[in-house]
Coordinates of C-alpha atoms (C1' of nucleotides) in Angstrom, one line a residue:
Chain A
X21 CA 32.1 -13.2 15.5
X22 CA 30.1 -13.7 18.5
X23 CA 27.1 -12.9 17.2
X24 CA 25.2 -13.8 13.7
X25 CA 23.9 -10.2 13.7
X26 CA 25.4 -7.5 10.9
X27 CA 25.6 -3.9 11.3
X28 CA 23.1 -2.9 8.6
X29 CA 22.8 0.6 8.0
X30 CA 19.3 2.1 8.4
X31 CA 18.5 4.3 6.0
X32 CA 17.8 7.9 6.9
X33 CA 14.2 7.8 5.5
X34 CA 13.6 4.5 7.3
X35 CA 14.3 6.7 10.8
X36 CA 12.5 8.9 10.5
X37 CA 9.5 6.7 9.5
X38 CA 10.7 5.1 12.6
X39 CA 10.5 8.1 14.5
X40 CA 7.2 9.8 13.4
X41 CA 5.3 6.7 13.3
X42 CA 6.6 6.6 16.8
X43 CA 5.4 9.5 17.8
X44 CA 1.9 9.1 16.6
X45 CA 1.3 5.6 18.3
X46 CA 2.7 7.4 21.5
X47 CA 0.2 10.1 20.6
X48 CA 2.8 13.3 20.5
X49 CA 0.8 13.7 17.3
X50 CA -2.8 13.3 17.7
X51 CA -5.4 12.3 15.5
X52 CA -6.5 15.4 12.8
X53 CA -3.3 17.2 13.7
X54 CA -0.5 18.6 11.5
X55 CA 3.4 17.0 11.1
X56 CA 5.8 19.7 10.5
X57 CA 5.9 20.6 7.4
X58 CA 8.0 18.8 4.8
X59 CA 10.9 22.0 4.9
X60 CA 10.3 22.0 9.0
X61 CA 11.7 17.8 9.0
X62 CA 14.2 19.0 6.4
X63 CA 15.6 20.9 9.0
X64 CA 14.9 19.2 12.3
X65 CA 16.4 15.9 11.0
X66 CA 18.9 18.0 8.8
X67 CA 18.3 15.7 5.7
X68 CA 16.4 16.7 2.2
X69 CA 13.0 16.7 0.9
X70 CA 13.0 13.8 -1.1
X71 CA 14.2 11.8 1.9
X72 CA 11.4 13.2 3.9
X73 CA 9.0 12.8 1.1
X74 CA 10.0 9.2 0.8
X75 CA 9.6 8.8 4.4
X76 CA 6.1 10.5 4.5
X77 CA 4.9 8.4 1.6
X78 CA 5.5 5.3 3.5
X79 CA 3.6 6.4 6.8
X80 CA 0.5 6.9 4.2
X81 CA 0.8 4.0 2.7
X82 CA 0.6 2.0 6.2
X83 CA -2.4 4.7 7.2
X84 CA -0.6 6.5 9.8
X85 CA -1.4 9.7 8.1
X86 CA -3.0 11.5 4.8
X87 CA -1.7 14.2 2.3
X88 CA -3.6 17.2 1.5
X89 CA -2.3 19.8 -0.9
X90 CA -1.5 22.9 0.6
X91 CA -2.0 22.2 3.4
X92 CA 0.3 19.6 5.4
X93 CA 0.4 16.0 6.8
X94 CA -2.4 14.9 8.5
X95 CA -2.1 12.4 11.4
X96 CA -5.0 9.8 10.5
X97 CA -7.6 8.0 12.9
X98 CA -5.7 5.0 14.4
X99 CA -7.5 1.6 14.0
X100 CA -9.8 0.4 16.2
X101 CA -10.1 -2.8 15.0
X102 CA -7.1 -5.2 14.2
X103 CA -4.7 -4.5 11.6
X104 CA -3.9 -7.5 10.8
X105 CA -4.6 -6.7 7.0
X106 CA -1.2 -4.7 6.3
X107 CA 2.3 -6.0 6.8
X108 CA 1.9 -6.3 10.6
X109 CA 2.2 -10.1 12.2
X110 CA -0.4 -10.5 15.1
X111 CA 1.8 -9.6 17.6
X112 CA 2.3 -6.2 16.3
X113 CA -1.7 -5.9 14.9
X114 CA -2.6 -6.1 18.6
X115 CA -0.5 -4.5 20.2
X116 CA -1.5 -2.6 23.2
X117 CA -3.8 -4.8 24.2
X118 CA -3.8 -7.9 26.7
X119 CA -2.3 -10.7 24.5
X120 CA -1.4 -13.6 25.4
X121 CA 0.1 -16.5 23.3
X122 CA -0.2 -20.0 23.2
X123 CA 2.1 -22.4 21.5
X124 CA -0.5 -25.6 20.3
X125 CA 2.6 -27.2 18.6
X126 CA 6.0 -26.5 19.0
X127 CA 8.5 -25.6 16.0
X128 CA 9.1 -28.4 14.5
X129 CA 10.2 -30.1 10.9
X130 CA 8.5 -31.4 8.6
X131 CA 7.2 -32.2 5.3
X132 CA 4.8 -29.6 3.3
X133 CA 1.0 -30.6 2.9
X134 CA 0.6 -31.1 -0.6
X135 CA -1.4 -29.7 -2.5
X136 CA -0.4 -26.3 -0.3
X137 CA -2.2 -23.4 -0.3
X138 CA 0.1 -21.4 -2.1
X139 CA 2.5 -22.7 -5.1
X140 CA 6.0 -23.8 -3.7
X141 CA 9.0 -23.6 -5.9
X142 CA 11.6 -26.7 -6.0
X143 CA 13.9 -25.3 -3.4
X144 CA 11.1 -25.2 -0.9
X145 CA 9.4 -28.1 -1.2
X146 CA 13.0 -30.1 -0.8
X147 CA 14.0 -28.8 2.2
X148 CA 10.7 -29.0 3.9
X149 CA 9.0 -26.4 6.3
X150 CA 9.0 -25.5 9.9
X151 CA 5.8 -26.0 11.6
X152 CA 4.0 -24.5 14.6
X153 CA 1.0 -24.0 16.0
X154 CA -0.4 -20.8 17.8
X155 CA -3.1 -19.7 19.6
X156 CA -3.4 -15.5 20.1
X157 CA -5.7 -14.8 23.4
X158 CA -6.7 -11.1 23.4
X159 CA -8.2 -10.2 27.1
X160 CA -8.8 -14.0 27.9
X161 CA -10.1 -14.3 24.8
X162 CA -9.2 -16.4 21.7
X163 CA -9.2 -14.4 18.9
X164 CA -6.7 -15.7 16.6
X165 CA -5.5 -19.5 15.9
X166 CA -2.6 -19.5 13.6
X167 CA -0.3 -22.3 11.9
X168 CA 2.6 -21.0 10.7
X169 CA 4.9 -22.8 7.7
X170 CA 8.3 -21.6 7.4
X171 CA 10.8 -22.9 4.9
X172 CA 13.6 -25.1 6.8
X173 CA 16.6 -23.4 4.6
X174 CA 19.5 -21.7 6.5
X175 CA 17.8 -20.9 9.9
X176 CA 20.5 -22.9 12.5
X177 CA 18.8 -23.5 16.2
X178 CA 15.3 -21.6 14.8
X179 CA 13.1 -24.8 16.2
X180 CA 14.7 -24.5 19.5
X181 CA 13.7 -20.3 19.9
X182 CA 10.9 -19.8 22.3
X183 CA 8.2 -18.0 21.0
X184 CA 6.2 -17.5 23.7
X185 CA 6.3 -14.3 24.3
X186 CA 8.1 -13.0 21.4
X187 CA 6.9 -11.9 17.8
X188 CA 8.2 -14.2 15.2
X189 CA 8.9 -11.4 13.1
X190 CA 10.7 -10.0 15.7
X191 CA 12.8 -13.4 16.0
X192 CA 13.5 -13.6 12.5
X193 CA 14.9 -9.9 12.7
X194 CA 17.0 -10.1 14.9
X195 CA 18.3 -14.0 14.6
X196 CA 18.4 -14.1 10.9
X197 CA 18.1 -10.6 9.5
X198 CA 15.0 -11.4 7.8
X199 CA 12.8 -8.2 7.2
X200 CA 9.2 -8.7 6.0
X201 CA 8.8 -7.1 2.9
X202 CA 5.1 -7.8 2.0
X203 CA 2.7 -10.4 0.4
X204 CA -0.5 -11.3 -0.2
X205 CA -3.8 -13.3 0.9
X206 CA -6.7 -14.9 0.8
X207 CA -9.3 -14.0 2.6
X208 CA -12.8 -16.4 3.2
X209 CA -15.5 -16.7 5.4
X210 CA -16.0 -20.5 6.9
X211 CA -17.7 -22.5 9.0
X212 CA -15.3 -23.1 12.2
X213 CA -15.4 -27.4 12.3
X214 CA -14.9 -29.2 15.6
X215 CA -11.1 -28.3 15.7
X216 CA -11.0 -24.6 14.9
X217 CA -14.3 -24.1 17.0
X218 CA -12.5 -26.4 20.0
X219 CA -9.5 -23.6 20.2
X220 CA -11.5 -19.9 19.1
X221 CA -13.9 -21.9 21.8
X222 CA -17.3 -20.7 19.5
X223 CA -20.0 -23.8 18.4
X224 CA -19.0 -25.7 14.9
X225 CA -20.7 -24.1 12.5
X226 CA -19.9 -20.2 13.6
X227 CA -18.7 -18.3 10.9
X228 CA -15.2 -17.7 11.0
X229 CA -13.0 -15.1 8.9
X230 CA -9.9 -17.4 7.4
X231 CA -6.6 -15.8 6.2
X232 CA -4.1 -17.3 4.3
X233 CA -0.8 -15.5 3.6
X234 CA 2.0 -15.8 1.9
X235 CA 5.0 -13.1 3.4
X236 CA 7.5 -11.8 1.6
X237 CA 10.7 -11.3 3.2
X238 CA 14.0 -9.2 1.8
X239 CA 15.9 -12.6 1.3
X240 CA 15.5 -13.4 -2.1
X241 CA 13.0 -16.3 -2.9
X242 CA 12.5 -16.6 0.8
X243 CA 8.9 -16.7 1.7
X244 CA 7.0 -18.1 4.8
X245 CA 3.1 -18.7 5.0
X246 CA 0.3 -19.0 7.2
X247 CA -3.4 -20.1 7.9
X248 CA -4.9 -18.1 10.1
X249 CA -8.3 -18.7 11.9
X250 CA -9.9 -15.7 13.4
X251 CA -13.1 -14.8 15.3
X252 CA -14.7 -11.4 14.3
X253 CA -17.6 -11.4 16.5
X254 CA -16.3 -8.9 18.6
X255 CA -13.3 -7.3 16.9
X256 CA -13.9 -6.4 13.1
X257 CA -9.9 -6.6 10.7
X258 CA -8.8 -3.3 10.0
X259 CA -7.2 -2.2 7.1
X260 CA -6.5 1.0 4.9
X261 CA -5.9 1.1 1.1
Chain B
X21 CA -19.0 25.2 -21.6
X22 CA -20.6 22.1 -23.1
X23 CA -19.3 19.7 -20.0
X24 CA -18.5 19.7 -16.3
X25 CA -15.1 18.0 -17.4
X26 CA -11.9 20.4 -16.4
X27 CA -8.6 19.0 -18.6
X28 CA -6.8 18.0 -15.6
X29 CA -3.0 17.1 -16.7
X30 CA -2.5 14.0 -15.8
X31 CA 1.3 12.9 -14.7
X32 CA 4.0 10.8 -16.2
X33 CA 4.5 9.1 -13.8
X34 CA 0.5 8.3 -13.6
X35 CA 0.3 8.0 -17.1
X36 CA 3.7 5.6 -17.3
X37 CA 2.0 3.8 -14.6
X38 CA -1.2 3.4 -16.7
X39 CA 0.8 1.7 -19.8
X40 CA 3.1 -0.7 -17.7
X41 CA -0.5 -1.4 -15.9
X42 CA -2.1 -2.5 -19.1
X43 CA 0.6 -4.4 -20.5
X44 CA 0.9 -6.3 -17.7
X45 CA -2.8 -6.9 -17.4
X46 CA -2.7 -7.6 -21.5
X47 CA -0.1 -10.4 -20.8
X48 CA 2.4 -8.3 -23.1
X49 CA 4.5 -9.0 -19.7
X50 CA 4.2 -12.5 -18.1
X51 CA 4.4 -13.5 -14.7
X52 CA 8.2 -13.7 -13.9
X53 CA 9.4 -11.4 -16.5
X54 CA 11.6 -8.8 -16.3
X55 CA 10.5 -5.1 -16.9
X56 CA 12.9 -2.8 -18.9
X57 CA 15.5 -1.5 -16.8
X58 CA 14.7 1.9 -15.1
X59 CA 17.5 3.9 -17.2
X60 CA 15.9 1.8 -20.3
X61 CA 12.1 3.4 -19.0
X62 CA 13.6 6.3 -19.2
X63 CA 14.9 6.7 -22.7
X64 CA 11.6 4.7 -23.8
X65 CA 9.5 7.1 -22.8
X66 CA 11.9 10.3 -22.3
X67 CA 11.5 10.7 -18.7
X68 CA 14.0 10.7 -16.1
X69 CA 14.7 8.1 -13.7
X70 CA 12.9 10.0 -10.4
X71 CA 9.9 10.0 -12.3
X72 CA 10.2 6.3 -14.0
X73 CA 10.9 5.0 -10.3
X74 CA 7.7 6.8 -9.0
X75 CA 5.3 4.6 -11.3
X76 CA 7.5 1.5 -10.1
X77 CA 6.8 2.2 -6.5
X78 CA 3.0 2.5 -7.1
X79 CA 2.7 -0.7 -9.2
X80 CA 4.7 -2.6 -6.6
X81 CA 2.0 -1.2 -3.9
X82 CA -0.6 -2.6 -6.3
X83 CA 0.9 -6.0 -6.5
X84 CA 1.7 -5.9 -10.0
X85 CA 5.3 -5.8 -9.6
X86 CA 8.1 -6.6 -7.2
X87 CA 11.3 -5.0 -7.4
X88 CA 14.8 -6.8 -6.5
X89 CA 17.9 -4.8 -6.4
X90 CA 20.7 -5.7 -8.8
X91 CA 18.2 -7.5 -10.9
X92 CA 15.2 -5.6 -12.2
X93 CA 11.3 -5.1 -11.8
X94 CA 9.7 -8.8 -12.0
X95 CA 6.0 -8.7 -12.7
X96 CA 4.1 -10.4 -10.2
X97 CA 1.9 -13.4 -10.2
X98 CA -1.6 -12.2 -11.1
X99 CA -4.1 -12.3 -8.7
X100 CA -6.3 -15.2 -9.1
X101 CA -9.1 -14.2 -6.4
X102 CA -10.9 -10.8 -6.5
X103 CA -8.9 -7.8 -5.7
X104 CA -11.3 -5.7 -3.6
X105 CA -8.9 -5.5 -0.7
X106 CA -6.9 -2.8 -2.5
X107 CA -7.5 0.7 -4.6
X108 CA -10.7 -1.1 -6.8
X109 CA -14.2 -1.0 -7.0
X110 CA -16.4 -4.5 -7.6
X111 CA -16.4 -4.1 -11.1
X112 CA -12.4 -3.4 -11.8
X113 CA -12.3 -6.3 -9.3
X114 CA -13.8 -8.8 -10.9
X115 CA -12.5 -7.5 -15.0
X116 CA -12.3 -10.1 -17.5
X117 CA -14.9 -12.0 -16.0
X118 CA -18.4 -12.4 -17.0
X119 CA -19.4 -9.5 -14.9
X120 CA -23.2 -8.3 -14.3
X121 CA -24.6 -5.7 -12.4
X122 CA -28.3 -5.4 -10.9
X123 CA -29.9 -2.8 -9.7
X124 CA -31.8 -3.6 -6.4
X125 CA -32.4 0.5 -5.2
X126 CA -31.7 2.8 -7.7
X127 CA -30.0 5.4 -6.7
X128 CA -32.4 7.8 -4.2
X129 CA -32.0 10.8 -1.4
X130 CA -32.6 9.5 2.2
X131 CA -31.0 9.9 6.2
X132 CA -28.0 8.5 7.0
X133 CA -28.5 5.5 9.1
X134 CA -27.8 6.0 12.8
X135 CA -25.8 4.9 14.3
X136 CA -23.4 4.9 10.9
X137 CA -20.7 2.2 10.6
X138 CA -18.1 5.5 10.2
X139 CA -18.3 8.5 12.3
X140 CA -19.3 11.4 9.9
X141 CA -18.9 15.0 9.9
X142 CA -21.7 17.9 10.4
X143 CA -21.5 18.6 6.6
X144 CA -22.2 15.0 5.5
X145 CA -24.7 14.7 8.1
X146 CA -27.2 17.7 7.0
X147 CA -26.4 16.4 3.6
X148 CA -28.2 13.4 3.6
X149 CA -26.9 10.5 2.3
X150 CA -27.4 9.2 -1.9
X151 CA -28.4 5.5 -1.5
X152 CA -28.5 2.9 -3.5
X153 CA -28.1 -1.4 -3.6
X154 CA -26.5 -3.3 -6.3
X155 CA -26.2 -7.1 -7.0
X156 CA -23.1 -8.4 -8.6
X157 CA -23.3 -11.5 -10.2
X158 CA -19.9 -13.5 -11.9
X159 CA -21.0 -16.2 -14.7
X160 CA -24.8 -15.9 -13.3
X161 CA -23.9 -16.4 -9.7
X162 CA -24.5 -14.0 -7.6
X163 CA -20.9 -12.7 -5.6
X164 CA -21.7 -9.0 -4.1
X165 CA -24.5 -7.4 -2.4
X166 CA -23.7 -3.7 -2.4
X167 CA -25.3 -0.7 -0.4
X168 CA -23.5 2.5 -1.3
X169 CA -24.0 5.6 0.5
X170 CA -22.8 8.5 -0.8
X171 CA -22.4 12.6 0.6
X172 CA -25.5 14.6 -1.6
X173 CA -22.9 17.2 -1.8
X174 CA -22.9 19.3 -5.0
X175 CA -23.4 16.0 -7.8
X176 CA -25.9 17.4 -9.8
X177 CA -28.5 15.1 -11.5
X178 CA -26.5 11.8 -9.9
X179 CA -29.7 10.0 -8.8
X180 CA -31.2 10.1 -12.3
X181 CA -27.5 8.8 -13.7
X182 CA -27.4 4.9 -14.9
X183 CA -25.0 1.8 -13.0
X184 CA -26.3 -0.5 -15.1
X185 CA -23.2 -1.2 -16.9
X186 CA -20.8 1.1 -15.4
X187 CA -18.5 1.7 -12.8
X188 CA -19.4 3.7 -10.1
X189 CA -15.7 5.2 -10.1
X190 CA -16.1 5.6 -13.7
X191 CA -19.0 7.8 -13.2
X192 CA -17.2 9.9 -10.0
X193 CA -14.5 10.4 -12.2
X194 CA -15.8 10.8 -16.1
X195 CA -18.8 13.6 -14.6
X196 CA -17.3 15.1 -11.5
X197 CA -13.7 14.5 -11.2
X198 CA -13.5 12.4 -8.5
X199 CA -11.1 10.5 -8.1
X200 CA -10.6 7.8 -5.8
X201 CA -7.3 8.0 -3.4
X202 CA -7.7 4.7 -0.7
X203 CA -9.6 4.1 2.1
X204 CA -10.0 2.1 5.0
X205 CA -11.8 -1.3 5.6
X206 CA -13.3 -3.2 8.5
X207 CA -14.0 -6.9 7.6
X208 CA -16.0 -9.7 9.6
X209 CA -17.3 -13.0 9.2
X210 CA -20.9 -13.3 10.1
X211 CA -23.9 -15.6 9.0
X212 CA -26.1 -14.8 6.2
X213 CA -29.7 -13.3 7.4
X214 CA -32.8 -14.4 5.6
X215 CA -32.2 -11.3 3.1
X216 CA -28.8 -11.6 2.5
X217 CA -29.1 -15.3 2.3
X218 CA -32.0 -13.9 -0.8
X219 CA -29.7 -12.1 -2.7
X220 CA -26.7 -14.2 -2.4
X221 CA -28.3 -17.7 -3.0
X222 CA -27.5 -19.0 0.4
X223 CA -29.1 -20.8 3.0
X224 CA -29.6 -18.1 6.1
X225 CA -26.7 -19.0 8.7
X226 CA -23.9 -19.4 5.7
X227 CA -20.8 -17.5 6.8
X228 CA -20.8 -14.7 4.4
X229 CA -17.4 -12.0 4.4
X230 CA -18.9 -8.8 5.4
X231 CA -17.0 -5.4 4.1
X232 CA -17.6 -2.3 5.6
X233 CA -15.6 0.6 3.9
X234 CA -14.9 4.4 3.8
X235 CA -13.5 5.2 0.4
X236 CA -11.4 8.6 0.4
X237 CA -11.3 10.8 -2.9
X238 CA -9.2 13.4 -3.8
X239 CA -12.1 16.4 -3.5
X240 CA -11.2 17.3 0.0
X241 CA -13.5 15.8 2.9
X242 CA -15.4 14.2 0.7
X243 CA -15.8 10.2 0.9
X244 CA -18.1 7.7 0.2
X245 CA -19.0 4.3 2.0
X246 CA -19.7 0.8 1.1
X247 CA -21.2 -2.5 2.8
X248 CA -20.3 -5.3 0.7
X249 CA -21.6 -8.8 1.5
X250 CA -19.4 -11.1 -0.6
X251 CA -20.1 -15.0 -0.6
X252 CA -16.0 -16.8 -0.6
X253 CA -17.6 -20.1 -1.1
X254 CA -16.3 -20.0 -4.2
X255 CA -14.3 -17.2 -4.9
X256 CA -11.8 -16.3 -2.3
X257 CA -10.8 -12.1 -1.7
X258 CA -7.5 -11.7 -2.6
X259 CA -5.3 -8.7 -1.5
X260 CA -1.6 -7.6 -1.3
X261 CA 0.1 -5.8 0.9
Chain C
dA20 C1' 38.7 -26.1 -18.6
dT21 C1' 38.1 -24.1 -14.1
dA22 C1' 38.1 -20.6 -10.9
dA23 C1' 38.9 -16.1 -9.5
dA24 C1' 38.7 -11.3 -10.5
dA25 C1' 36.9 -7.5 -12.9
dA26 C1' 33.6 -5.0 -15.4
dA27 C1' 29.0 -3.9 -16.6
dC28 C1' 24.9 -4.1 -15.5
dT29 C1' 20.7 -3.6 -12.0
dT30 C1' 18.0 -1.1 -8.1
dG31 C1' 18.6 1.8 -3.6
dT32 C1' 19.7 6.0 -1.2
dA33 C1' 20.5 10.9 -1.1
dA34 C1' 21.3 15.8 -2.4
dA35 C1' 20.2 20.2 -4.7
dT36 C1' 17.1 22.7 -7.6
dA37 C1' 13.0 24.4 -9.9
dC38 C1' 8.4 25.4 -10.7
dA39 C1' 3.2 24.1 -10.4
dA40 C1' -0.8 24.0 -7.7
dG41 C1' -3.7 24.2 -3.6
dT42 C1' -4.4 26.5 1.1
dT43 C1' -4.1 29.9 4.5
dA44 C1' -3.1 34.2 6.5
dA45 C1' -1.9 38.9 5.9
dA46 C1' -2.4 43.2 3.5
dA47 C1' -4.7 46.4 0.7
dT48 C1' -8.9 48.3 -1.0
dA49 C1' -13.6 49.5 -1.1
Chain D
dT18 C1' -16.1 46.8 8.7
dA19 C1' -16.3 43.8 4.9
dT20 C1' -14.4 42.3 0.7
dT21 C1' -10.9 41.5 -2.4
dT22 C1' -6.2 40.9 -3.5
dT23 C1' -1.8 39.6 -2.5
dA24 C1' 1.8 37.2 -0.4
dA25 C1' 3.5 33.4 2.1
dC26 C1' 3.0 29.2 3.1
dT27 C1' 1.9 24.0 2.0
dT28 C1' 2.5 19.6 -1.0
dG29 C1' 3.0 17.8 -6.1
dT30 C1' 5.8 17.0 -10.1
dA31 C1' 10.1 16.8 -12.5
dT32 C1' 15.1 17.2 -13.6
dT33 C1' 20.0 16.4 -12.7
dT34 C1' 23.7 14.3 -10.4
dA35 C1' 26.2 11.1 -7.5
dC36 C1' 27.4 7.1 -5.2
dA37 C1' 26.2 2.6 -2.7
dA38 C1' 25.0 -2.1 -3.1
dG39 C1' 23.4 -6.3 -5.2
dT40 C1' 23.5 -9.4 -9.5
dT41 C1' 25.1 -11.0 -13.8
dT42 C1' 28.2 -11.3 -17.4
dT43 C1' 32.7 -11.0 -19.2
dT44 C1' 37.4 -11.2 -18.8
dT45 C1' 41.6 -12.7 -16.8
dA46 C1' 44.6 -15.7 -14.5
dT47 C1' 45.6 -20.2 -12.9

DNA sequence: ATAAAAAACTTGTAAATACAAGTTAAAATA
DNA sequence: TATTTTAACTTGTATTTACAAGTTTTTTAT
């Protein structure tokens, strides 16, 4: 094989989650307006309901649009803050705007901080982590500073990728066929120190909203973390429930 | 009729949902254990596998579960932080501790604010808003600083109704039906004013996590908004997603 | 005893069907 | 014309069936 890539078969549901969500961001469908009817995709896409249902049910759940009895799907407001808050890395939470990225510390391997923010299990803590350091620049502008930790099992040539311009969900996609599943977080406000205020370039002391994140991916017991600094002064997270 | 409460029938999936829910909050099933197969659900509670893998799906989007296929339904690590970021008001969020609620403004009829941190509709407008301010404090300390506004549309006698030592959703739901559906959130870090600062036991200039959200119900167009200023010194927000 | 193969589980995807319940637009009635 | 009723839509809930795909256990063969 010339590649590491399989052919994994997308699911019907999945494209056409693909498609409408698509279509909103591209704003064929604006906000407040009406998706075809459940019956109307059964027959555009020439699949059943429950397929579209399942589909549907997914674009809710990341807030694309709301269900209303009787009457149809609704195509919801789109964020105007970040949505960083939802299974979304930076990259794709800012997308559409200027961004820029800055590597602070390049991939490289080493041992886990202990104690870690999250618990570790055996495997993990053996094999140690791949570290790196980012800083996400949104219209000039330093918004995010991110460290990333990402177990060093099975990834061949991963500390050698450039990430520069490329989302390292998108990297682990299509190198590694690792899709993000979900997680969870933490979420406090802190005082930036010297460091953090040295990168977000705000005065020590500035309150700063920190993140940390553990992601689920759909390898089983593969995880990857990070600790990420951000400056809400002028952009507020965004995030639906 | 003797009460404002309609029998609304509630679903098996919900109320499959609801048991699974307790158990797991009850410890019956620990962290890492396997649920009962779907087909074993099924018999159990004489329901077919459709409607067994519908309450799955929603406790997985709550975080209580995660699914793995061609092993089972493994219940989730507990959240250790408070839960707000999801489907949960304060007091749900912060169950099992020693939870107490003040009253700061009872509950009274004034203008929205203007500009409003949502955009809201000619009906809410002309409304006016119900406001009120609540302090929550977990073993004596003091956590939340709530401001509530909700629509005066069609809750009779609400303002004379107690919070004291119940829910807010409890009260939407027990006298008028309402029932919460999701929401959207912004969140920033910002310092503690002198008032805040009051409330929350802070020195002014603390970073304090400040919550701004629009909570949707299932009465149509009809939604109610918080801003929540939550000290993380202690207690980190914890979310999944 | 060890290793490979098969079987017996698990969840994931998908179709076809039925009826309930809420909304909207058309039709009938006053 | 204005109002009410009806019909035609919409999504919500639920059953039944089938097979795909991943995991674990058992069986079989070496």
């Amino acid at each position: 094989m010339t590649t590491l890539e399989k052919d994994k078969k997308i699911p019907q549901y999945r494209q056409l989650y693909e498609i409408l969500r698509k279509h909103i961001l591209e704003g064929i469908y604006k906000e407040g307006d009406l998706l075809p009817s459940e019956n109307e995709l059964c027959i555009i896409h020439s699949m059943t309901r429950p397929t579209v249902r399942q589909a549907l049910s997914d674009l809710v759940n990341d807030g694309f649009i709301k269900k209303q009895k009787g009457k149809g799907s609704i195509v919801h407001q789109l964020p105007k803050g970040i949505g960083i808050l939802s299974v979304a890395g930076t990259t794709s939470a800012l997308s559409g705007q200027n961004l820029e990225t800055r590597i602070l510390v390049k991939p490289n391997v080493k041992q886990w901080a202990d104690p870690f923010m999250f618990n570790l299990s055996e495997a993990e803590k053996n094999s140690g982590c791949i570290y790196m350091e980012r800083l996400r620049l949104v219209n000039r502008k330093p918004l995010f500073y991110d460290i990333t930790y990402i177990p060093n099992i099975n990834l061949p040539r991963f500390t050698s990728r450039s990430f520069e311009n490329k989302s390292l969900f998108d990297t682990l996609r299509g190198f590694y066929q690792i899709e993000v599943k979900g997680g969870e977080q933490k979420l406090r406000a802190i005082p930036a120190n010297k460091e953090i205020g040295k990168y977000l370039e705000v005065p020590a002391g500035q309150p700063i909203l920190h993140l940390e994140r553990k992601i689920d991916t759909n390898r089983v017991g593969f995880c990857f973390y990070s600790s990420l600094y951000c400056n809400t002064e002028d952009h507020a997270l965004f995030g639906i429930f």
